[in-house]
Amino acid sequence: MLENCCSKCHHSISNPCKDWVICKTEGPLCHTDISCKNKIVNSLNQIMNENTNLVIKIGMSTCGLAAGAGDTFNEFQKLLKERNIQAEIIKVGCMGHCYAEPIVEIIEPNGSCVIYNNVKNTDVESTLNSYFDKKTEGVLAIRYKKGTLSDEAKIPLFQNLLFNKKQKRIILNNCGIINPEKIEEYIVFGGYRALSKVLTKLSPQEVIDQIKSSKLRGRGGAGFPTGQKWQICYDVKNDQKYFICNADEGDPGAFMNRLLAEGDPHRVLEGLIIAAYAIGASKGYIFVRAEKTLMANHLKLAVNQTKQIGLLGNNILNSDFNLDVEVVLSAGAFVCGEETALLAALEGKRAMPRPRPPYPATQGLFGKPTTINNVETLAHVSTIILKNELFTSVGTEKSKGTKVFCLAGKVKRTGAAEVPFGTTLKELIFDIGGGIVNDGKFKAVQTGGPSGGCLSDKFLDLPLDYEKLAEAGFIMGSGGVIVLDEDSCVVDTAKYFLNFTTKESCGKCTPCRIGLKRLQEILEKISKGQGNMADLDDMNNLGKLIINTSLCALGQGAPNPILTTIKYFSEEYKEHIEKRRCPSHVCANLVDYRINPDECINCGNCTKNCPVGAINILSLTGSKQYSIELEKCIRCGYCFNNCPMNAIFKV
Amino acid sequence: MENQVDPQYSDIIDEVLNKFKPFNKNLLISILQEIQYTIGYLPKAVLEELSDKTNIPLSQIYGVATFYHQFRLNLKGKHLITICLGTACHVQGSNNLLNYIQDVLQLNDNLDTTEDRFFTLNQVRCLGTCGLAPIIKIDNDFYGNVSPTDLKKIFEKYRSIDV
Ligand SMILES: Cc1cc2nc3c(=O)[nH]c(=O)nc-3n(C[C@H](O)[C@H](O)[C@H](O)COP(=O)(O)O)c2cc1C
Ligand code: FES
């Protein structure tokens, strides 16, 4: 598809044609030749697999691979060969349904598409049997009602799955459907048309105006209006400007950037090229975590493919616009995501943030004007250029469009869901996520990562919108949503985040480096049952001080998990402090272990494992019974973890 | 004598520097990454030689190498186990897994490589596959929803492939 149809087509890297993208799907445009038309139609059919008997798509993003999709892939190859079945197996990205991975979709050219969930390698045979027998075993959903399965009425349509129903998939639309390693597929699905329109019809200022009118806000955390950001950099006059895509996703619990870049890398790249054109940058960087190998590889491949066909390089689509893009691997440190720290990292230094102003827009990479945007922000750009109404038709007044949230923790259906802003936490966790695992009780939800907060059930009706969250004292962050149930302790959760930020603090400014350490010590004391109520005030005061005086948003956000838990879960802190008890049995020093004599089989495992000899046999009324001496017990939990009968319990 | 660079390492440094021509201080992180891919870690002697060859002060190289999580200054075992201690994994009990691994491999927070240098344990915070927490990665392979029982089998698999 990428090659020229005949000698009349002159497109090449050195002599590019402005209509190349459109021509590839609707052409030929510059001449009428039936054989060229046929060539193009044929290549489209080939890409859409119209000529194939059977197509098997397997979700092979990192999440799919973690669930075992690699083995599933091998097993399919083996079985298809054994049975002599002609089929094409395609590795696709992730549709966001982590809970159902590995996901396999079997497609026939007549349009029947059956989606199977949790297909481990050991399930491949039964999946194939189920498919060929037209059974419904293992089927998660179907894409169309075609009557291909014998009991089809029982099976939901994919878009009606509870996980999907409240979603509005715009930027995730291609993920799990197209082959991310093929630029052709992205183009067939409408890709690079926005770039084509921008380079042939719009001036940089017109692009910026369009982004402004969409009210797109940065999805990387702060929610800064993207159009305004581009305008500031556009207005700075300089021969050399840089554009950076921040793909250093390090917020634990958020993985939408990885999912997007793995499943649809060209969408991100197209956004980047348009952004660079708008601000006037001739060099772009994609800064991506080295550990996220697949994400980095897909982005690199995408960059190389666009270079080869002239969508990157000099005189792109004959527009006089030149852009080179480089994928740079981040060596990993949470603070690298902060924009001035990111600049230092790209300059080969320790990633320490610096005070702003000067802002990167005036003095960024190597001292030149620079704009930095998040992966998800860039993914929205092509939609806004082509179909602004689609983007602006959803969302709230000030937060337009959709946002991908990542559901993790104690929620039934984990995964990534793209919903309009304004969706409530309740809809996200209960309708989409299906509620709490094992039908447990909801306790809290943590949003916004290490700078975010813990929300109690009274906030479940809060619409997700930058302003609404801020009013309640929370932040949107990058969109990680971690659900906690009754088995999680909020003091432990606050301690967890503080450990995180203390370790990730770059050490440059005192409030963050030392203040967080002091906060950590107080929390540690409380979780050991040595706290007192005055500690809560101390933490509140110290926390506010750190927020007000830290250099960058890492320190300015780090006390939030503590402040919000003290505010909304004060009872639980009280229990830890006054009653020296952890109601969720998580804080090791505040639980006691007991042995249930009815379950105990006198195997003696616990006595052997106890490092301090606190478990002894009592001879009560003739029968042997093990018991734990509370004074000696150091609460290490070895007996609890090693009891074969689960006869040891916590109180 | 101890700090003398293994001639093999010297070649590796040259090779890497060759790849990054024209040399520029801004490339330090990429250069260190490339060296680590080849050797597995960043031996002290290599950093010293790199400093000599590039005229970047050793203090600066050392500062960068110790700042980022990706860089290792100590010998790495044959297989790298990465355990995620990110939020989602924490909530799903990654601490128990950590204890289990440290227990069976006889490691602790100050000792990350087994005596036979077969496994090195690396602790990170979020591998980006939170929906399948808790997560373990061995070399480049991910394992989701793992329990100690799964781990036992997985470790055995690596040991048996290698004998
Ligand atoms: C500690 C810290 C970590 C951050 N991590 C990221 C990140 O991983 N990805 C990201 O896009 N933005 C991150 N940010 C926000 C960036 O500084 C910056 O605001 C963002 O990349 C701008 O892009 P946007 O306007 O498109 O959101 C982080 C900020 C801080 C303070
Ligand atoms: S928290 Fe473990 S993968 Fe994200």
Short mmCIF file of C-alpha atoms in Angstrom, two decimals, chain A residues 123-365:
data_model
loop_
_atom_site.label_atom_id
_atom_site.label_comp_id
_atom_site.label_asym_id
_atom_site.label_seq_id
_atom_site.Cartn_x
_atom_site.Cartn_y
_atom_site.Cartn_z
CA ASP A 123 -7.74 -22.94 26.91
CA VAL A 124 -6.79 -22.53 23.27
CA GLU A 125 -8.04 -25.94 22.21
CA SER A 126 -11.41 -25.52 23.91
CA THR A 127 -11.69 -22.02 22.47
CA LEU A 128 -11.17 -23.30 18.94
CA ASN A 129 -13.61 -26.15 19.52
CA SER A 130 -16.16 -23.78 20.95
CA TYR A 131 -15.75 -21.50 17.94
CA PHE A 132 -16.07 -24.18 15.30
CA ASP A 133 -19.00 -25.82 17.11
CA LYS A 134 -20.68 -22.39 17.28
CA LYS A 135 -20.93 -22.74 21.06
CA THR A 136 -20.90 -19.92 23.56
CA GLU A 137 -18.36 -21.37 26.01
CA GLY A 138 -15.68 -18.85 26.92
CA VAL A 139 -17.28 -16.08 24.88
CA LEU A 140 -17.10 -12.63 26.40
CA ALA A 141 -19.00 -10.80 23.68
CA ILE A 142 -19.69 -10.54 19.99
CA ARG A 143 -19.34 -7.47 17.86
CA TYR A 144 -22.40 -7.99 15.66
CA LYS A 145 -25.56 -10.05 15.85
CA LYS A 146 -25.12 -12.32 12.87
CA GLY A 147 -26.58 -15.52 14.16
CA THR A 148 -23.23 -17.25 13.93
CA LEU A 149 -23.39 -18.77 17.41
CA SER A 150 -26.10 -21.24 18.28
CA ASP A 151 -27.09 -19.52 21.50
CA GLU A 152 -26.35 -16.01 20.42
CA ALA A 153 -29.17 -14.31 22.32
CA LYS A 154 -27.36 -15.09 25.56
CA ILE A 155 -24.19 -13.27 24.51
CA PRO A 156 -23.92 -9.49 24.85
CA LEU A 157 -22.73 -7.20 22.12
CA PHE A 158 -19.26 -5.89 22.86
CA GLN A 159 -20.41 -2.29 23.25
CA ASN A 160 -23.09 -3.41 25.70
CA LEU A 161 -20.70 -5.10 28.10
CA LEU A 162 -21.02 -3.45 31.49
CA PHE A 163 -17.37 -2.46 31.27
CA ASN A 164 -18.01 -0.68 27.96
CA LYS A 165 -21.51 0.71 28.21
CA LYS A 166 -20.68 3.99 29.93
CA GLN A 167 -17.46 4.48 28.03
CA LYS A 168 -16.98 6.81 25.12
CA ARG A 169 -13.99 5.48 23.28
CA ILE A 170 -12.37 8.09 21.07
CA ILE A 171 -8.63 7.88 21.61
CA LEU A 172 -8.75 4.21 22.57
CA ASN A 173 -10.83 3.37 19.53
CA ASN A 174 -8.08 1.61 17.60
CA CYS A 175 -6.49 -0.11 20.58
CA GLY A 176 -6.98 -3.84 20.38
CA ILE A 177 -8.33 -3.58 16.85
CA ILE A 178 -5.48 -2.49 14.63
CA ASN A 179 -2.02 -3.96 14.37
CA PRO A 180 0.10 -1.29 16.07
CA GLU A 181 3.17 -2.33 14.14
CA LYS A 182 1.62 -1.39 10.81
CA ILE A 183 1.30 2.24 9.80
CA GLU A 184 -0.93 1.09 6.91
CA GLU A 185 -3.64 0.04 9.32
CA TYR A 186 -3.57 3.36 11.13
CA ILE A 187 -3.91 5.14 7.80
CA VAL A 188 -6.82 2.94 6.70
CA PHE A 189 -8.54 3.75 9.98
CA GLY A 190 -8.31 7.47 9.20
CA GLY A 191 -4.82 8.14 10.47
CA TYR A 192 -2.64 11.05 9.34
CA ARG A 193 -5.62 12.78 7.75
CA ALA A 194 -5.51 15.41 10.47
CA LEU A 195 -1.83 15.99 9.75
CA SER A 196 -2.60 16.19 6.07
CA LYS A 197 -5.30 18.79 6.70
CA VAL A 198 -3.06 20.80 9.01
CA LEU A 199 -0.12 20.89 6.63
CA THR A 200 -2.13 21.67 3.52
CA LYS A 201 -4.87 23.93 4.84
CA LEU A 202 -4.09 25.44 8.26
CA SER A 203 -1.55 27.92 9.51
CA PRO A 204 0.11 27.25 12.89
CA GLN A 205 -2.07 29.97 14.43
CA GLU A 206 -5.21 28.36 13.01
CA VAL A 207 -4.19 25.03 14.53
CA ILE A 208 -3.64 26.69 17.90
CA ASP A 209 -7.02 28.45 17.63
CA GLN A 210 -8.73 25.18 16.94
CA ILE A 211 -7.08 23.52 19.95
CA LYS A 212 -8.06 26.52 22.06
CA SER A 213 -11.67 26.33 20.92
CA SER A 214 -11.82 22.67 21.89
CA LYS A 215 -10.74 23.62 25.43
CA LEU A 216 -8.39 20.64 25.51
CA ARG A 217 -6.50 20.47 28.80
CA GLY A 218 -3.29 18.60 29.52
CA ARG A 219 -3.89 15.03 30.62
CA GLY A 220 -0.54 14.70 32.38
CA GLY A 221 -1.85 15.94 35.71
CA ALA A 222 -2.11 19.68 35.99
CA GLY A 223 -4.85 20.17 33.39
CA PHE A 224 -3.25 23.25 31.83
CA PRO A 225 -5.08 24.44 28.66
CA THR A 226 -3.11 22.97 25.77
CA GLY A 227 -3.97 25.69 23.23
CA GLN A 228 -2.70 28.35 25.58
CA LYS A 229 0.51 26.38 26.18
CA TRP A 230 1.15 26.16 22.44
CA GLN A 231 0.33 29.85 21.96
CA ILE A 232 2.93 30.94 24.52
CA CYS A 233 5.64 28.95 22.79
CA TYR A 234 4.47 30.00 19.32
CA ASP A 235 4.73 33.66 20.33
CA VAL A 236 8.36 33.29 21.39
CA LYS A 237 10.60 34.08 18.46
CA ASN A 238 13.53 31.73 18.10
CA ASP A 239 15.17 29.79 15.27
CA GLN A 240 15.29 26.61 17.29
CA LYS A 241 12.38 25.25 19.29
CA TYR A 242 11.74 21.82 20.69
CA PHE A 243 8.64 19.76 21.29
CA ILE A 244 8.72 16.97 23.86
CA CYS A 245 6.20 14.22 24.42
CA ASN A 246 6.28 13.24 28.07
CA ALA A 247 5.91 9.46 28.00
CA ASP A 248 7.72 8.90 31.27
CA GLU A 249 4.59 7.59 32.94
CA GLY A 250 5.72 6.80 36.45
CA ASP A 251 2.60 7.34 38.48
CA PRO A 252 1.87 3.99 40.13
CA GLY A 253 -1.62 2.86 39.21
CA ALA A 254 -1.79 4.74 35.92
CA PHE A 255 -0.99 2.96 32.69
CA MET A 256 -3.06 4.69 30.02
CA ASN A 257 0.00 6.20 28.33
CA ARG A 258 1.57 2.80 27.97
CA LEU A 259 -1.66 1.29 26.70
CA LEU A 260 -2.15 4.03 24.13
CA ALA A 261 1.43 4.08 22.88
CA GLU A 262 1.58 0.29 22.69
CA GLY A 263 -1.79 -0.13 21.01
CA ASP A 264 -1.94 2.92 18.73
CA PRO A 265 1.47 4.63 18.63
CA HIS A 266 0.81 6.56 15.43
CA ARG A 267 -2.06 8.44 17.03
CA VAL A 268 0.37 9.84 19.57
CA LEU A 269 2.96 10.56 16.91
CA GLU A 270 0.44 12.34 14.66
CA GLY A 271 -0.51 14.56 17.61
CA LEU A 272 3.14 15.29 18.21
CA ILE A 273 3.85 16.27 14.60
CA ILE A 274 0.85 18.63 14.56
CA ALA A 275 1.91 20.16 17.88
CA ALA A 276 5.47 20.69 16.66
CA TYR A 277 4.11 22.38 13.51
CA ALA A 278 1.90 24.64 15.62
CA ILE A 279 4.66 25.91 17.90
CA GLY A 280 7.30 25.94 15.16
CA ALA A 281 9.59 23.21 16.45
CA SER A 282 11.94 21.38 14.13
CA LYS A 283 13.01 18.73 16.57
CA GLY A 284 10.82 16.53 18.71
CA TYR A 285 11.60 14.07 21.47
CA ILE A 286 9.57 11.27 22.93
CA PHE A 287 10.84 10.61 26.42
CA VAL A 288 9.83 7.13 27.44
CA ARG A 289 10.75 4.82 30.31
CA ALA A 290 13.46 2.35 29.36
CA GLU A 291 11.71 -0.39 31.37
CA LYS A 292 8.56 -0.03 29.27
CA THR A 293 10.20 -1.90 26.44
CA LEU A 294 7.17 -2.60 24.30
CA MET A 295 5.93 0.98 24.54
CA ALA A 296 9.36 2.30 23.56
CA ASN A 297 9.70 -0.18 20.73
CA HIS A 298 6.32 0.60 19.24
CA LEU A 299 7.02 4.32 19.37
CA LYS A 300 10.44 3.83 17.77
CA LEU A 301 8.93 1.69 15.05
CA ALA A 302 6.26 4.31 14.41
CA VAL A 303 8.88 7.04 14.10
CA ASN A 304 10.93 4.96 11.66
CA GLN A 305 7.90 4.13 9.54
CA THR A 306 6.87 7.77 9.23
CA LYS A 307 10.43 8.71 8.32
CA GLN A 308 10.49 6.12 5.58
CA ILE A 309 7.37 7.41 3.88
CA GLY A 310 8.09 11.08 4.38
CA LEU A 311 5.65 11.99 7.14
CA LEU A 312 8.68 12.98 9.17
CA GLY A 313 11.79 14.63 7.81
CA ASN A 314 12.20 17.57 5.48
CA ASN A 315 9.41 19.25 3.58
CA ILE A 316 6.73 16.98 4.98
CA LEU A 317 3.88 16.58 2.46
CA ASN A 318 5.41 19.37 0.45
CA SER A 319 4.59 21.93 3.13
CA ASP A 320 8.10 23.25 3.83
CA PHE A 321 7.70 21.99 7.38
CA ASN A 322 10.71 20.01 8.68
CA LEU A 323 10.64 17.82 11.72
CA ASP A 324 12.91 15.17 13.13
CA VAL A 325 11.73 13.05 16.05
CA GLU A 326 13.84 10.96 18.38
CA VAL A 327 12.73 8.44 20.99
CA VAL A 328 14.88 8.84 24.11
CA LEU A 329 14.88 6.25 26.86
CA SER A 330 14.39 7.56 30.36
CA ALA A 331 16.53 5.86 32.98
CA GLY A 332 13.65 6.11 35.41
CA ALA A 333 13.00 8.27 38.44
CA PHE A 334 9.51 9.41 39.34
CA VAL A 335 10.56 13.05 39.42
CA CYS A 336 11.65 12.83 35.74
CA GLY A 337 8.00 13.32 34.84
CA GLU A 338 8.17 16.87 36.20
CA GLU A 339 8.86 19.04 33.20
CA THR A 340 11.98 20.89 34.31
CA ALA A 341 13.44 17.65 35.70
CA LEU A 342 12.65 16.01 32.38
CA LEU A 343 14.62 18.72 30.59
CA ALA A 344 17.61 18.07 32.86
CA ALA A 345 17.36 14.34 32.12
CA LEU A 346 17.32 15.00 28.37
CA GLU A 347 20.43 17.11 28.83
CA GLY A 348 22.17 14.12 30.40
CA LYS A 349 22.07 15.40 33.97
CA ARG A 350 20.50 14.35 37.26
CA ALA A 351 16.77 14.97 36.94
CA MET A 352 16.40 17.78 39.45
CA PRO A 353 13.59 20.28 38.92
CA ARG A 354 14.43 23.96 38.84
CA PRO A 355 12.35 26.97 39.81
CA ARG A 356 9.97 28.39 37.21
CA PRO A 357 10.00 31.01 35.68
CA PRO A 358 11.70 30.86 33.33
CA TYR A 359 9.15 28.44 31.95
CA PRO A 360 10.17 25.87 29.36
CA ALA A 361 8.17 27.85 26.78
CA THR A 362 10.85 30.55 26.90
CA GLN A 363 13.85 28.63 28.21
CA GLY A 364 13.51 24.91 27.85
CA LEU A 365 15.69 22.19 26.43
#
